């Protein structure tokens, strides 16, 4: 998910900028990793409410 939604579009956008450099294009990888970490932390901290409070 992070590769398709963050890394590839960001690398493309950075590569078509005026005065594009490998440094700017290379920032796509750490950015996608940071997004993945944030998503994993959110999924870990906010599990589905159905599991905690069953309505049976």
Short mmCIF file of N, CA, C and O in Angstrom, two decimals:
data_model
loop_
_atom_site.label_atom_id
_atom_site.label_comp_id
_atom_site.label_asym_id
_atom_site.label_seq_id
_atom_site.Cartn_x
_atom_site.Cartn_y
_atom_site.Cartn_z
N UNK A 1 0.84 -1.19 0.00
CA UNK A 1 0.00 0.00 0.00
C UNK A 1 0.88 1.25 0.00
O UNK A 1 0.62 2.18 -0.75
N UNK A 2 1.90 1.24 0.86
CA UNK A 2 2.72 2.44 0.94
C UNK A 2 3.56 2.63 -0.32
O UNK A 2 3.84 3.76 -0.70
N UNK A 3 3.91 1.55 -1.00
CA UNK A 3 4.68 1.69 -2.24
C UNK A 3 3.82 2.27 -3.34
O UNK A 3 4.24 3.20 -4.03
N UNK A 4 2.61 1.76 -3.49
CA UNK A 4 1.75 2.24 -4.56
C UNK A 4 1.16 3.62 -4.30
O UNK A 4 0.98 4.40 -5.23
N UNK A 5 0.85 3.92 -3.06
CA UNK A 5 0.17 5.18 -2.77
C UNK A 5 1.10 6.31 -2.35
O UNK A 5 0.71 7.47 -2.41
N UNK A 6 2.32 6.00 -1.91
CA UNK A 6 3.22 7.05 -1.43
C UNK A 6 4.51 7.09 -2.23
O UNK A 6 4.87 8.12 -2.80
N UNK A 7 5.23 5.99 -2.27
CA UNK A 7 6.59 6.00 -2.83
C UNK A 7 6.60 6.31 -4.33
O UNK A 7 7.34 7.19 -4.76
N UNK A 8 5.82 5.59 -5.12
CA UNK A 8 5.84 5.81 -6.56
C UNK A 8 5.33 7.19 -6.96
O UNK A 8 6.00 7.88 -7.75
N UNK A 9 4.18 7.65 -6.46
CA UNK A 9 3.76 9.00 -6.84
C UNK A 9 4.73 10.08 -6.38
O UNK A 9 4.99 11.03 -7.12
N UNK A 10 5.28 9.94 -5.18
CA UNK A 10 6.20 10.96 -4.69
C UNK A 10 7.49 10.96 -5.51
O UNK A 10 8.02 12.03 -5.84
N UNK A 11 8.00 9.80 -5.88
CA UNK A 11 9.21 9.73 -6.71
C UNK A 11 8.95 10.34 -8.07
O UNK A 11 9.79 11.07 -8.61
N UNK A 12 7.78 10.09 -8.62
CA UNK A 12 7.45 10.68 -9.93
C UNK A 12 7.33 12.20 -9.83
O UNK A 12 7.88 12.93 -10.65
N UNK A 13 6.61 12.67 -8.82
CA UNK A 13 6.43 14.13 -8.66
C UNK A 13 7.76 14.82 -8.44
O UNK A 13 8.04 15.87 -9.01
N UNK A 14 8.63 14.21 -7.64
CA UNK A 14 9.93 14.81 -7.38
C UNK A 14 10.81 14.78 -8.63
O UNK A 14 11.64 15.66 -8.82
N UNK A 15 10.64 13.76 -9.48
CA UNK A 15 11.50 13.65 -10.66
C UNK A 15 11.13 14.63 -11.76
O UNK A 15 11.97 14.97 -12.59
N UNK A 16 9.89 15.10 -11.81
CA UNK A 16 9.49 16.03 -12.87
C UNK A 16 9.64 17.49 -12.45
O UNK A 16 9.36 18.38 -13.25
N UNK A 17 10.08 17.74 -11.24
CA UNK A 17 10.29 19.11 -10.77
C UNK A 17 11.49 19.73 -11.49
O UNK A 17 12.42 19.03 -11.87
N UNK A 18 11.49 21.06 -11.65
CA UNK A 18 12.67 21.71 -12.21
C UNK A 18 13.86 21.51 -11.26
O UNK A 18 13.70 21.51 -10.04
N UNK A 19 15.03 21.33 -11.80
CA UNK A 19 16.25 21.08 -11.03
C UNK A 19 16.12 19.84 -10.14
O UNK A 19 16.54 19.85 -8.99
N UNK A 20 15.49 18.80 -10.67
CA UNK A 20 15.32 17.56 -9.91
C UNK A 20 16.69 16.93 -9.65
O UNK A 20 17.59 17.00 -10.47
N UNK A 21 16.81 16.33 -8.48
CA UNK A 21 18.05 15.64 -8.13
C UNK A 21 17.72 14.27 -7.57
O UNK A 21 16.58 13.99 -7.19
N UNK A 22 18.73 13.43 -7.48
CA UNK A 22 18.52 12.11 -6.91
C UNK A 22 18.19 12.18 -5.43
O UNK A 22 17.50 11.31 -4.89
N UNK A 23 18.67 13.22 -4.77
CA UNK A 23 18.35 13.39 -3.35
C UNK A 23 16.86 13.60 -3.15
O UNK A 23 16.24 12.98 -2.27
N UNK A 24 16.27 14.47 -3.94
CA UNK A 24 14.83 14.73 -3.81
C UNK A 24 14.01 13.50 -4.19
O UNK A 24 13.04 13.17 -3.53
N UNK A 25 14.41 12.81 -5.25
CA UNK A 25 13.71 11.59 -5.65
C UNK A 25 13.89 10.50 -4.59
O UNK A 25 12.97 9.74 -4.31
N UNK A 26 15.07 10.44 -3.99
CA UNK A 26 15.35 9.43 -2.98
C UNK A 26 14.60 9.63 -1.68
O UNK A 26 14.51 8.71 -0.86
N UNK A 27 14.05 10.81 -1.46
CA UNK A 27 13.27 11.05 -0.25
C UNK A 27 11.93 10.31 -0.24
O UNK A 27 11.27 10.23 0.79
N UNK A 28 11.56 9.75 -1.37
CA UNK A 28 10.30 9.01 -1.45
C UNK A 28 10.34 7.75 -0.59
O UNK A 28 9.34 7.39 0.04
N UNK A 29 11.48 7.08 -0.54
CA UNK A 29 11.58 5.84 0.24
C UNK A 29 11.43 6.08 1.74
O UNK A 29 10.60 5.43 2.38
N UNK A 30 12.19 7.01 2.36
CA UNK A 30 11.99 7.23 3.79
C UNK A 30 10.60 7.79 4.13
O UNK A 30 10.05 7.47 5.19
N UNK A 31 10.04 8.56 3.21
CA UNK A 31 8.70 9.08 3.45
C UNK A 31 7.67 7.95 3.47
O UNK A 31 6.78 7.92 4.34
N UNK A 32 7.79 7.01 2.55
CA UNK A 32 6.83 5.89 2.54
C UNK A 32 7.02 5.00 3.77
O UNK A 32 6.05 4.46 4.30
N UNK A 33 8.25 4.85 4.24
CA UNK A 33 8.48 4.08 5.45
C UNK A 33 7.84 4.78 6.65
O UNK A 33 7.22 4.12 7.50
N UNK A 34 7.97 6.10 6.72
CA UNK A 34 7.35 6.84 7.82
C UNK A 34 5.83 6.71 7.79
O UNK A 34 5.19 6.54 8.83
N UNK A 35 5.25 6.76 6.60
CA UNK A 35 3.80 6.57 6.47
C UNK A 35 3.40 5.18 6.92
O UNK A 35 2.40 4.99 7.62
N UNK A 36 4.19 4.18 6.57
CA UNK A 36 3.92 2.80 6.99
C UNK A 36 3.98 2.65 8.50
O UNK A 36 3.16 1.96 9.10
N UNK A 37 4.96 3.31 9.12
CA UNK A 37 5.07 3.24 10.58
C UNK A 37 3.85 3.88 11.24
O UNK A 37 3.28 3.33 12.18
N UNK A 38 3.44 5.03 10.73
CA UNK A 38 2.26 5.70 11.29
C UNK A 38 1.02 4.83 11.13
O UNK A 38 0.22 4.69 12.07
N UNK A 39 0.84 4.22 9.96
CA UNK A 39 -0.32 3.35 9.75
C UNK A 39 -0.30 2.14 10.68
O UNK A 39 -1.33 1.77 11.26
N UNK A 40 0.87 1.53 10.85
CA UNK A 40 0.98 0.37 11.73
C UNK A 40 0.70 0.75 13.18
O UNK A 40 0.03 0.00 13.90
N UNK A 41 1.18 1.88 13.62
CA UNK A 41 0.92 2.33 15.00
C UNK A 41 -0.57 2.60 15.18
O UNK A 41 -1.16 2.22 16.20
N UNK A 42 -1.21 3.22 14.18
CA UNK A 42 -2.65 3.48 14.28
C UNK A 42 -3.44 2.18 14.35
O UNK A 42 -4.36 2.06 15.16
N UNK A 43 -3.09 1.20 13.52
CA UNK A 43 -3.80 -0.07 13.56
C UNK A 43 -3.53 -0.83 14.85
O UNK A 43 -4.37 -1.59 15.32
N UNK A 44 -2.37 -0.64 15.44
CA UNK A 44 -2.04 -1.31 16.69
C UNK A 44 -2.77 -0.66 17.87
O UNK A 44 -3.28 -1.35 18.74
N UNK A 45 -2.84 0.66 17.90
CA UNK A 45 -3.44 1.36 19.03
C UNK A 45 -4.96 1.41 18.98
O UNK A 45 -5.61 1.54 20.02
N UNK A 46 -5.54 1.35 17.79
CA UNK A 46 -6.99 1.46 17.65
C UNK A 46 -7.57 0.20 17.02
O UNK A 46 -7.98 0.21 15.87
N UNK A 47 -7.61 -0.90 17.79
CA UNK A 47 -8.20 -2.13 17.23
C UNK A 47 -9.72 -1.96 17.07
O UNK A 47 -10.31 -1.01 17.58
N UNK A 48 -10.30 -2.90 16.40
CA UNK A 48 -11.75 -2.82 16.19
C UNK A 48 -12.48 -2.86 17.52
O UNK A 48 -12.16 -3.61 18.42
N UNK A 49 -13.47 -2.04 17.65
CA UNK A 49 -14.22 -1.94 18.90
C UNK A 49 -15.06 -3.20 19.15
O UNK A 49 -15.40 -3.50 20.27
N UNK A 50 -15.40 -3.91 18.12
CA UNK A 50 -16.23 -5.10 18.27
C UNK A 50 -15.53 -6.17 19.10
O UNK A 50 -16.18 -6.92 19.80
N UNK A 51 -14.22 -6.23 19.02
CA UNK A 51 -13.49 -7.26 19.77
C UNK A 51 -13.47 -6.95 21.26
O UNK A 51 -13.53 -7.85 22.08
N UNK A 52 -13.41 -5.68 21.63
CA UNK A 52 -13.33 -5.32 23.03
C UNK A 52 -14.69 -5.37 23.73
O UNK A 52 -14.79 -5.77 24.87
N UNK A 53 -15.73 -4.90 23.06
CA UNK A 53 -17.05 -4.80 23.67
C UNK A 53 -18.07 -5.61 22.88
O UNK A 53 -18.84 -5.06 22.10
N UNK A 54 -18.11 -6.91 23.07
CA UNK A 54 -19.11 -7.70 22.34
C UNK A 54 -20.52 -7.38 22.83
O UNK A 54 -20.75 -7.18 24.04
N UNK A 55 -21.47 -7.33 21.93
CA UNK A 55 -22.85 -6.98 22.28
C UNK A 55 -23.72 -8.23 22.37
O UNK A 55 -24.87 -8.23 21.99
N UNK A 56 -23.20 -9.30 22.93
CA UNK A 56 -23.95 -10.55 23.02
C UNK A 56 -24.65 -10.64 24.34
O UNK A 56 -24.31 -10.20 25.35
#
